PDB file of N, CA and C in Angstrom:
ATOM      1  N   UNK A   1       7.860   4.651  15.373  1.00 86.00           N
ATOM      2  CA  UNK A   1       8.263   3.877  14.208  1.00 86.00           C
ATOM      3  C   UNK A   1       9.350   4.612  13.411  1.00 86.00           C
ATOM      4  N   UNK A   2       8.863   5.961  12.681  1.00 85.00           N
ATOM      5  CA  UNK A   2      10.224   6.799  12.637  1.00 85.00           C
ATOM      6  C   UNK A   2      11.029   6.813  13.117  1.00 85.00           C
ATOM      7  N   UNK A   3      11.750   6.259  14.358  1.00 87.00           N
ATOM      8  CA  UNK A   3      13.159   6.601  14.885  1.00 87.00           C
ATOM      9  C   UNK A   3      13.728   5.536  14.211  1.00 87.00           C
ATOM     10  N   UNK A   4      13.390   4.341  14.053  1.00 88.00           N
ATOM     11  CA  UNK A   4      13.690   3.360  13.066  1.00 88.00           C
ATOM     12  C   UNK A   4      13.732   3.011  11.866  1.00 88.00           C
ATOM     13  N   UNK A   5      12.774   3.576  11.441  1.00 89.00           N
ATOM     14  CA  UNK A   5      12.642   3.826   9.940  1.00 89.00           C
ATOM     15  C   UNK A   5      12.044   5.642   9.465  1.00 89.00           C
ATOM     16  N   UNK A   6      13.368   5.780   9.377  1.00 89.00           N
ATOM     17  CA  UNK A   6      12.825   7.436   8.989  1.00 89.00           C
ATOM     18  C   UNK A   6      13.152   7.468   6.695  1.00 89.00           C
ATOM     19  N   UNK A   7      13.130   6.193   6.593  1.00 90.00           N
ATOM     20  CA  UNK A   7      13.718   6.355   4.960  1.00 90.00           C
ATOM     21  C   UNK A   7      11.936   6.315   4.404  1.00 90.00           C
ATOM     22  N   UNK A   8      10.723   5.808   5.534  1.00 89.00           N
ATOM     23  CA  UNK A   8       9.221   5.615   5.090  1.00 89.00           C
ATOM     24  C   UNK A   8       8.742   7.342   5.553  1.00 89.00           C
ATOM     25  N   UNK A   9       8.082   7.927   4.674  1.00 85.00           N
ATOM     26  CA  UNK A   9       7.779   7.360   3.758  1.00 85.00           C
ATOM     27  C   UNK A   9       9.300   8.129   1.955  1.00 85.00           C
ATOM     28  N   UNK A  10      10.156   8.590   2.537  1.00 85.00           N
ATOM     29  CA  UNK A  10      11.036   9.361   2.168  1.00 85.00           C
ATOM     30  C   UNK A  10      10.768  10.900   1.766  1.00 85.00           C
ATOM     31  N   UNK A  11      11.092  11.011   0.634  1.00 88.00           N
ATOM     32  CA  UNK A  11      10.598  12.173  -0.503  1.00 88.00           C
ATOM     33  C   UNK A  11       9.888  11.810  -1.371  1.00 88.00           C
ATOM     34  N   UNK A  12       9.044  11.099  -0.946  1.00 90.00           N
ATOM     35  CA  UNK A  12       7.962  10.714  -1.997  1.00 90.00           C
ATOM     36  C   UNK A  12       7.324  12.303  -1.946  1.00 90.00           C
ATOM     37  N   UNK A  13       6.731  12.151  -3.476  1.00 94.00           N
ATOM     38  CA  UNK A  13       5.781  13.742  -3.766  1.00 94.00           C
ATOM     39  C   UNK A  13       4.253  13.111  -2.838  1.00 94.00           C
ATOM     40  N   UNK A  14       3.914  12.044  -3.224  1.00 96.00           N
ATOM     41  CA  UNK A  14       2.535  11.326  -2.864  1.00 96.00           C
ATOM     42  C   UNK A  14       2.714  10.564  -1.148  1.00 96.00           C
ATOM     43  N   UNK A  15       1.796  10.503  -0.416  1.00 96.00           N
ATOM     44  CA  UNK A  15       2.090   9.963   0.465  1.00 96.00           C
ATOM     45  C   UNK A  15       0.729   9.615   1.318  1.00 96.00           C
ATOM     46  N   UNK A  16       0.721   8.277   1.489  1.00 95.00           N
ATOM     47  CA  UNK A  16      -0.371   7.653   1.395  1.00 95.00           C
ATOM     48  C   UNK A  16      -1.080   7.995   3.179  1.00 95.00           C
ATOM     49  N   UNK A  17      -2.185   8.344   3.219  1.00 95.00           N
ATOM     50  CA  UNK A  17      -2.765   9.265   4.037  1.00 95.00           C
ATOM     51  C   UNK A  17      -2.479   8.669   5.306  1.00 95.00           C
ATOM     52  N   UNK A  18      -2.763   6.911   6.212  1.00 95.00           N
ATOM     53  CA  UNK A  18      -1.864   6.783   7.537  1.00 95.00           C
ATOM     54  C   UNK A  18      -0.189   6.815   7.558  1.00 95.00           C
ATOM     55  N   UNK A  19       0.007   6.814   6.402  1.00 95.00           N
ATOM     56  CA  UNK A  19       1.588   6.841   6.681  1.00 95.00           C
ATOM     57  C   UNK A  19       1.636   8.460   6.914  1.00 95.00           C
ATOM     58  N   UNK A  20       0.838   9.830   6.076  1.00 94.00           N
ATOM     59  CA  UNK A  20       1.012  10.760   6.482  1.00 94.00           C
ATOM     60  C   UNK A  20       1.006  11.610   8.013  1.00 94.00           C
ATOM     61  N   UNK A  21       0.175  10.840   8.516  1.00 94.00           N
ATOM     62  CA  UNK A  21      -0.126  10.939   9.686  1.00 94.00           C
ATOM     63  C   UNK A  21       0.498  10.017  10.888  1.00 94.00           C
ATOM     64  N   UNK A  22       0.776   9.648  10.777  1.00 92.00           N
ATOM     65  CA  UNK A  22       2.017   8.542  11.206  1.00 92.00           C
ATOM     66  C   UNK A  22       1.435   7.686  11.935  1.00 92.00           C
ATOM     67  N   UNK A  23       0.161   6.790  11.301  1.00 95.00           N
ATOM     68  CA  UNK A  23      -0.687   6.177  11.675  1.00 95.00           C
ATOM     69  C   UNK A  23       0.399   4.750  11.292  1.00 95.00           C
ATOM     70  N   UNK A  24       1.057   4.129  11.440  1.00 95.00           N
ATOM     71  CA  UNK A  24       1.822   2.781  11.284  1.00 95.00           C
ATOM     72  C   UNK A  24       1.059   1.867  11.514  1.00 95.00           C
ATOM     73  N   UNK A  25       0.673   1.757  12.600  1.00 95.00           N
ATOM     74  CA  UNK A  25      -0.595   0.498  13.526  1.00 95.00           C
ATOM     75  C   UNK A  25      -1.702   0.301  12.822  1.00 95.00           C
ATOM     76  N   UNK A  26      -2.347   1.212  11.790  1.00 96.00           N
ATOM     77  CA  UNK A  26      -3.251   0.929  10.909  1.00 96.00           C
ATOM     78  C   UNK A  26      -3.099  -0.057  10.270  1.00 96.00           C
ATOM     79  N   UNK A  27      -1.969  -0.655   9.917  1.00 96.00           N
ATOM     80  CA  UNK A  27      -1.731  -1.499   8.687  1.00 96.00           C
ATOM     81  C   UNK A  27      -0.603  -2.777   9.502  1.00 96.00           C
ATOM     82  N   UNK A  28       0.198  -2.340  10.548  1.00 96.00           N
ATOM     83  CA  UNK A  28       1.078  -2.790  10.967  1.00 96.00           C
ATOM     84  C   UNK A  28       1.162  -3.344  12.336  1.00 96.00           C
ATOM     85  N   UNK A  29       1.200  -4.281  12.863  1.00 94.00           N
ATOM     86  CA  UNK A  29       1.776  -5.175  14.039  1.00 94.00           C
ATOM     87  C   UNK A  29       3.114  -5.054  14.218  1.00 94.00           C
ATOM     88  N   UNK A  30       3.259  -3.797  15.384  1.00 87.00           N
ATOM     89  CA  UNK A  30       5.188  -3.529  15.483  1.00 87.00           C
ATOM     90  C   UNK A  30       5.725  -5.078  16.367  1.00 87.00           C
ATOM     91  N   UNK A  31       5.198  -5.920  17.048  1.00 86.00           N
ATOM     92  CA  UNK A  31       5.756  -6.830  17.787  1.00 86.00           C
ATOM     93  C   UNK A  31       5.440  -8.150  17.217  1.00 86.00           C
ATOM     94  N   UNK A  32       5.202  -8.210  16.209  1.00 84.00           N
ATOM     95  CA  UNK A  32       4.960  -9.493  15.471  1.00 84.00           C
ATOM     96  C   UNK A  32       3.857  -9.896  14.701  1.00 84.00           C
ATOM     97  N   UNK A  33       3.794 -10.568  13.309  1.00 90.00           N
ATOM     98  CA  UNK A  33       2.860 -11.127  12.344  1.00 90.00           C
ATOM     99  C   UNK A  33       3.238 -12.366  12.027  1.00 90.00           C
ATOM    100  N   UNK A  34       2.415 -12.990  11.641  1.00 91.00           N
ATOM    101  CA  UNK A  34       2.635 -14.319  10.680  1.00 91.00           C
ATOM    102  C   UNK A  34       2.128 -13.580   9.359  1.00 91.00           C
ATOM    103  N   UNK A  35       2.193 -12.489   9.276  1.00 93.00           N
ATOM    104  CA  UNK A  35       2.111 -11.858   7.805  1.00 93.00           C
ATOM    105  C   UNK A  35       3.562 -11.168   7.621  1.00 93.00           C
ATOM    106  N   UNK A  36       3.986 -11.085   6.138  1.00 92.00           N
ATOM    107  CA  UNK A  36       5.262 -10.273   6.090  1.00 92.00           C
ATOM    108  C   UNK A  36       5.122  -8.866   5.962  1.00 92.00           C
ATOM    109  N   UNK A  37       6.392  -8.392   6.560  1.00 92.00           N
ATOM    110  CA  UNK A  37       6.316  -7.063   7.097  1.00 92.00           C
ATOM    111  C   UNK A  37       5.542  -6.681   8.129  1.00 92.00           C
ATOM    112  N   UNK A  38       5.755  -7.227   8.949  1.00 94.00           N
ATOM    113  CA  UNK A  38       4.676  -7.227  10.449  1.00 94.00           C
ATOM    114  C   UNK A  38       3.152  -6.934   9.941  1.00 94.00           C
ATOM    115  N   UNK A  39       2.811  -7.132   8.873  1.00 96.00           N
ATOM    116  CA  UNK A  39       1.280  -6.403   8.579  1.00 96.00           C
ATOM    117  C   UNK A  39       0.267  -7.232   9.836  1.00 96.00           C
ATOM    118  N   UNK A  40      -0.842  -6.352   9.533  1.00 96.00           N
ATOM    119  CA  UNK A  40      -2.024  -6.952  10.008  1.00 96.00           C
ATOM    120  C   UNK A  40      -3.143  -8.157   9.692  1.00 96.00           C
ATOM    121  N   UNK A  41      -2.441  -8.016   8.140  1.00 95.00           N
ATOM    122  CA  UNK A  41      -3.614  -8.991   7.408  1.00 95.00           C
ATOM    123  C   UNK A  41      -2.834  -9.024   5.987  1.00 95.00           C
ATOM    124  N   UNK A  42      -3.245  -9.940   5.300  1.00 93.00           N
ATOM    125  CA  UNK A  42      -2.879 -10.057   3.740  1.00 93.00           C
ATOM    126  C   UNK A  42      -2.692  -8.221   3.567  1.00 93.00           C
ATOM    127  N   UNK A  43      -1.794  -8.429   2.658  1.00 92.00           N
ATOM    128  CA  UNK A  43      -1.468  -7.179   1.771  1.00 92.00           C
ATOM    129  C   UNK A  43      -2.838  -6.406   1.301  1.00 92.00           C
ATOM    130  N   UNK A  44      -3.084  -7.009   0.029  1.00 90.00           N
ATOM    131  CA  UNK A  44      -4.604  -6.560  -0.734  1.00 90.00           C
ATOM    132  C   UNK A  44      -5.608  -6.577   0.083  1.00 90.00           C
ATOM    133  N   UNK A  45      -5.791  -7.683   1.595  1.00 92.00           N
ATOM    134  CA  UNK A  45      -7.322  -7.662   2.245  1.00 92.00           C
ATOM    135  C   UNK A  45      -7.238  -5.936   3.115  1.00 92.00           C
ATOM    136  N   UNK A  46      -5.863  -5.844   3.630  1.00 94.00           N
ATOM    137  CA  UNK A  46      -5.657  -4.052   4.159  1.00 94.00           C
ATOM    138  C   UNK A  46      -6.199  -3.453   3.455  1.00 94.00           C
ATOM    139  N   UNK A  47      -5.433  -3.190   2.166  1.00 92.00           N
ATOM    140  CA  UNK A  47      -5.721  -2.366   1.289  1.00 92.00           C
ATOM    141  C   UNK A  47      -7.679  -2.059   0.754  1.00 92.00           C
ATOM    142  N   UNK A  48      -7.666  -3.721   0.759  1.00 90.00           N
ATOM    143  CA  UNK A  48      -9.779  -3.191   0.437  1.00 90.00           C
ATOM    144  C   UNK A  48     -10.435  -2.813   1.504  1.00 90.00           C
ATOM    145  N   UNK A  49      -9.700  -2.822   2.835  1.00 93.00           N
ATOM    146  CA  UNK A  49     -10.587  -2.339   4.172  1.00 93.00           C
ATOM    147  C   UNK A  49     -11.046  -1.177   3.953  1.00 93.00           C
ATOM    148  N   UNK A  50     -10.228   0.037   3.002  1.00 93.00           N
ATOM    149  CA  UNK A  50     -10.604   1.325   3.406  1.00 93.00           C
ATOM    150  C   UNK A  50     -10.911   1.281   1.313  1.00 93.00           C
ATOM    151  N   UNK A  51     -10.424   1.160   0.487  1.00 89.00           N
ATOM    152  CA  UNK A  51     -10.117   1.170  -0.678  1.00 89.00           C
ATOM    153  C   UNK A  51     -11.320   0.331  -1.208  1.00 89.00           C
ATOM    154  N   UNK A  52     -12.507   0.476  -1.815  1.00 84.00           N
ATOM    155  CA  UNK A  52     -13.662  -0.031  -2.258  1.00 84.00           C
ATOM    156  C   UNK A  52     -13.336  -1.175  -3.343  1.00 84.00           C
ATOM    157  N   UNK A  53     -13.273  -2.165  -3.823  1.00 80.00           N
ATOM    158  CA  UNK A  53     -13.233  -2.757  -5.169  1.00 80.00           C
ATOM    159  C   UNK A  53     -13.714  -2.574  -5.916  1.00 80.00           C
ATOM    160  N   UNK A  54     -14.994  -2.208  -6.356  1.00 77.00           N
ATOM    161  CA  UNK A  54     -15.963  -1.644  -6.940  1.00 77.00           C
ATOM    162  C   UNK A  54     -15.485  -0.391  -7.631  1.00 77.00           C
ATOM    163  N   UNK A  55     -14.785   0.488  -6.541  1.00 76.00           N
ATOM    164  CA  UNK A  55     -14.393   1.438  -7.069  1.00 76.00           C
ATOM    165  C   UNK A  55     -12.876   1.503  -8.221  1.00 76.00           C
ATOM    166  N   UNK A  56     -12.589   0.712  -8.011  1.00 74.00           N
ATOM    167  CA  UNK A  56     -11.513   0.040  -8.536  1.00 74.00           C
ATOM    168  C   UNK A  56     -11.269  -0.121 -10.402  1.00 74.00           C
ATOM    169  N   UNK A  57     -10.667   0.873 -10.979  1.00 64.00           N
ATOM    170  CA  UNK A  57     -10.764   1.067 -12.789  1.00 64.00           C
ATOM    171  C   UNK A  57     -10.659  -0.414 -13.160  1.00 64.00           C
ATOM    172  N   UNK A  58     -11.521  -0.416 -13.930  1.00 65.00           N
ATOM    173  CA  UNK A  58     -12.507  -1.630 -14.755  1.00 65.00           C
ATOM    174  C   UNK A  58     -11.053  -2.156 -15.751  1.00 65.00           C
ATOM    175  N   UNK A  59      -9.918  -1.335 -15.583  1.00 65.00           N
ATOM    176  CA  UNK A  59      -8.731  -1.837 -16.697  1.00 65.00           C
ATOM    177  C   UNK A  59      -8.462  -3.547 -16.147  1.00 65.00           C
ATOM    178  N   UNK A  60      -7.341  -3.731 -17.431  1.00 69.00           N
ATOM    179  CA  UNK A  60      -7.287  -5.331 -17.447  1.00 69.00           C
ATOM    180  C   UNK A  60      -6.377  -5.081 -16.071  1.00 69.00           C
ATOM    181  N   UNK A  61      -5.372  -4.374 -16.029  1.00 69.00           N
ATOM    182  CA  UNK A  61      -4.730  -4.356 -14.799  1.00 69.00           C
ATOM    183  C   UNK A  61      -4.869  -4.560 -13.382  1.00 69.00           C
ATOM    184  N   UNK A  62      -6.411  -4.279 -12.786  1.00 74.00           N
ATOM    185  CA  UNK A  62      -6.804  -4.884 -11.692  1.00 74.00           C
ATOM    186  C   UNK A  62      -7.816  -5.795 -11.387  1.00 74.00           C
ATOM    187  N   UNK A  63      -7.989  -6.898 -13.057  1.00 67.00           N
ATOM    188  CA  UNK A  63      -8.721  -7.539 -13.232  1.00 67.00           C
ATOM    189  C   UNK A  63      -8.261  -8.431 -12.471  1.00 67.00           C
ATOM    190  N   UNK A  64      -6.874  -9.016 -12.233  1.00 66.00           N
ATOM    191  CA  UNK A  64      -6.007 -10.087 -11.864  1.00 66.00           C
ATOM    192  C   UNK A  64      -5.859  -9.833 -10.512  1.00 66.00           C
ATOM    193  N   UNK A  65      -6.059  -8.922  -9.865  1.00 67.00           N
ATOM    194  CA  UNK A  65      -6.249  -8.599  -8.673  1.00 67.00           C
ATOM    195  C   UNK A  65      -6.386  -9.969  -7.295  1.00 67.00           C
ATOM    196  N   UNK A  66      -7.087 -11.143  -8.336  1.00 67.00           N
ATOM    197  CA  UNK A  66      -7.009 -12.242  -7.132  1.00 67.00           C
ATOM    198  C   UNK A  66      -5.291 -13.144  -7.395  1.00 67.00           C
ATOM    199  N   UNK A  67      -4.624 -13.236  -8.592  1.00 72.00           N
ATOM    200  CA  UNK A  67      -3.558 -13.119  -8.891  1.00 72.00           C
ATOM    201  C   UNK A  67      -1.991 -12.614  -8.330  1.00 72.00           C
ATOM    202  N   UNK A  68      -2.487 -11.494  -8.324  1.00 77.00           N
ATOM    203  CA  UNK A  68      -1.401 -10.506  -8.018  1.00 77.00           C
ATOM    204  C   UNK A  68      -1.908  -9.759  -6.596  1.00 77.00           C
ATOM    205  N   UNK A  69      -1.466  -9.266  -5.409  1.00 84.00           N
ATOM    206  CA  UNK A  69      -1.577  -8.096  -4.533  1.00 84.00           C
ATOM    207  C   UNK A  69      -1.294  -6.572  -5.195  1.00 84.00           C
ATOM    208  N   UNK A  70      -1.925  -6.133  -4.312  1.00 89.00           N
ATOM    209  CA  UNK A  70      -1.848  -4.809  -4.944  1.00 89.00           C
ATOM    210  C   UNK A  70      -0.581  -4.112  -4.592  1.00 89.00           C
ATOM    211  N   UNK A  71      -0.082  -4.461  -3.595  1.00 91.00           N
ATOM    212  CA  UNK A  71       1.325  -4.374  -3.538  1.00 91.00           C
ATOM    213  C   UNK A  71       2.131  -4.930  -4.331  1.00 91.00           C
ATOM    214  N   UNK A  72       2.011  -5.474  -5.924  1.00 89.00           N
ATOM    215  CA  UNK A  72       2.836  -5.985  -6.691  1.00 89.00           C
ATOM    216  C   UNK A  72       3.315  -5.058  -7.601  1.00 89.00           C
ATOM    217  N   UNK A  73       2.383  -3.829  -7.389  1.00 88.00           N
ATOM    218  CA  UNK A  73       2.266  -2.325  -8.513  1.00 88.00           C
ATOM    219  C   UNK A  73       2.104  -1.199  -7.796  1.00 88.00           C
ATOM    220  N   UNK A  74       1.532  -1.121  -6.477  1.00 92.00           N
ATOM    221  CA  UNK A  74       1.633  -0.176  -5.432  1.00 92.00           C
ATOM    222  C   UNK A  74       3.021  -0.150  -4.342  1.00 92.00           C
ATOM    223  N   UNK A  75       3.069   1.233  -3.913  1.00 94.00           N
ATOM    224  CA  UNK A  75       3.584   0.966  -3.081  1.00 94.00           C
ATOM    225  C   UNK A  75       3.004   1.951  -1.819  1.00 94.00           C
ATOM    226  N   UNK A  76       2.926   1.043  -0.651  1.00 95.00           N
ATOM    227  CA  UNK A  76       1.533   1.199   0.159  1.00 95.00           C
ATOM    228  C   UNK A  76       2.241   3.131   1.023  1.00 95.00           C
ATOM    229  N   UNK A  77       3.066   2.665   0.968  1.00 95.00           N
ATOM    230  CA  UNK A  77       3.672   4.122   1.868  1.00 95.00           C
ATOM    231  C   UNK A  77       3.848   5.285   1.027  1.00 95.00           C
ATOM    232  N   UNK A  78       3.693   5.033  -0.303  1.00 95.00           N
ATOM    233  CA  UNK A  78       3.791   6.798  -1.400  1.00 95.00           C
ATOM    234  C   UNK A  78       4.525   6.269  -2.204  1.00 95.00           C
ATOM    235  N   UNK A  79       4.465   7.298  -3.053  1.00 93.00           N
ATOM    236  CA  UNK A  79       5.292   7.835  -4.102  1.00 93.00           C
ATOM    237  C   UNK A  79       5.109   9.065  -4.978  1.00 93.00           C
ATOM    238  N   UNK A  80       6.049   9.160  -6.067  1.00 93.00           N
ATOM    239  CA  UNK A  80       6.120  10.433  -6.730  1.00 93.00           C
ATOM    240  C   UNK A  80       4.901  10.066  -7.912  1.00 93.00           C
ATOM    241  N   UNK A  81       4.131   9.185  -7.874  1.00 90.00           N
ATOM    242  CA  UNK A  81       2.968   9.105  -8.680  1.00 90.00           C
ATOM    243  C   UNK A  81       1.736   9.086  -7.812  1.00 90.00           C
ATOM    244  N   UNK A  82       0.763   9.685  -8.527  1.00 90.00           N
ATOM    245  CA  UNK A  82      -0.284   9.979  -7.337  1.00 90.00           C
ATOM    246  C   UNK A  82      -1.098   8.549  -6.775  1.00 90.00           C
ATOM    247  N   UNK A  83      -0.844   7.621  -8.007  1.00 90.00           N
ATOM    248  CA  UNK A  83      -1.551   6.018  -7.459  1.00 90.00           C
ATOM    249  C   UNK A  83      -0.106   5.490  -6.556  1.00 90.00           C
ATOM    250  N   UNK A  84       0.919   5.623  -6.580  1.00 92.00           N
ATOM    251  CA  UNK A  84       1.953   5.102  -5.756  1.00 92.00           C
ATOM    252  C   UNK A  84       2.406   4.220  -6.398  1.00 92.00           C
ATOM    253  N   UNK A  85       2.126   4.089  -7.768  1.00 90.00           N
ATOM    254  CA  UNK A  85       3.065   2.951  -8.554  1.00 90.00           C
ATOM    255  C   UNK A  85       4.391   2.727  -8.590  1.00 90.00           C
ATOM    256  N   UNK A  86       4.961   1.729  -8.267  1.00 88.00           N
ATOM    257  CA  UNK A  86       6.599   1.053  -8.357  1.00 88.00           C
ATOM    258  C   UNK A  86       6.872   1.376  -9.187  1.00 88.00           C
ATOM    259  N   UNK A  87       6.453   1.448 -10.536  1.00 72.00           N
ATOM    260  CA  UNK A  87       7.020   1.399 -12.246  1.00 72.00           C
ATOM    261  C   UNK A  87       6.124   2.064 -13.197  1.00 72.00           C
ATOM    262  N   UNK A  88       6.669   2.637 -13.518  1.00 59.00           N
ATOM    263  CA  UNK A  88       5.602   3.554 -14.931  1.00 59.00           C
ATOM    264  C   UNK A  88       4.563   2.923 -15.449  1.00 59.00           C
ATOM    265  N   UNK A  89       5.467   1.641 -16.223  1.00 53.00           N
ATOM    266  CA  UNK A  89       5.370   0.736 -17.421  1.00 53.00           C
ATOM    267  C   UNK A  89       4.086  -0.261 -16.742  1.00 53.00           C
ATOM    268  N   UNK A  90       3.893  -0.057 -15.499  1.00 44.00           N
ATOM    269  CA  UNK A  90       2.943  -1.250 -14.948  1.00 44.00           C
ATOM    270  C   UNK A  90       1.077  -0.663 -15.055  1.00 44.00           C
TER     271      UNK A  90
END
């Protein structure tokens, strides 16, 4: 997958543990989805496979959670924040 995309997961400080390992196929269908971004499944249903809801801070922010994906404030491959947030302010 790296020879193609070597900009994932970049210089992120954070880096989300199959992308560290260069687990891609965890999350990803390289030859085709009817999900976007070749995923495997909805965005957020990936994300709760391994990621508990329950465990999930009681803030208003992931109250909306059936609303929004969690990819609307995450970003699933890292970042320089330790939750992987897109934006400070979110």
């Amino acid at each position: 997958c790296r020879s193609c995309h070597p900009e994932i997961p970049g210089g992120a400080r954070y880096v989300h543990g199959p992308v560290a390992v260069q687990d891609c196929l965890f999350c990803h269908h390289p030859h085709g989805s009817m999900q976007p971004k070749v995923l495997l499944a909805e965005a957020t249903e990936l994300c709760l496979r391994c990621h508990d809801r329950a465990d999930l801070t009681d803030g208003q922010h992931h109250s909306a959670l059936e609303k929004s994906g969690c990819t609307d404030c995450h970003d699933a491959h890292g970042g320089d924040d330790r939750f992987f947030l897109k934006r400070r302010d979110r």
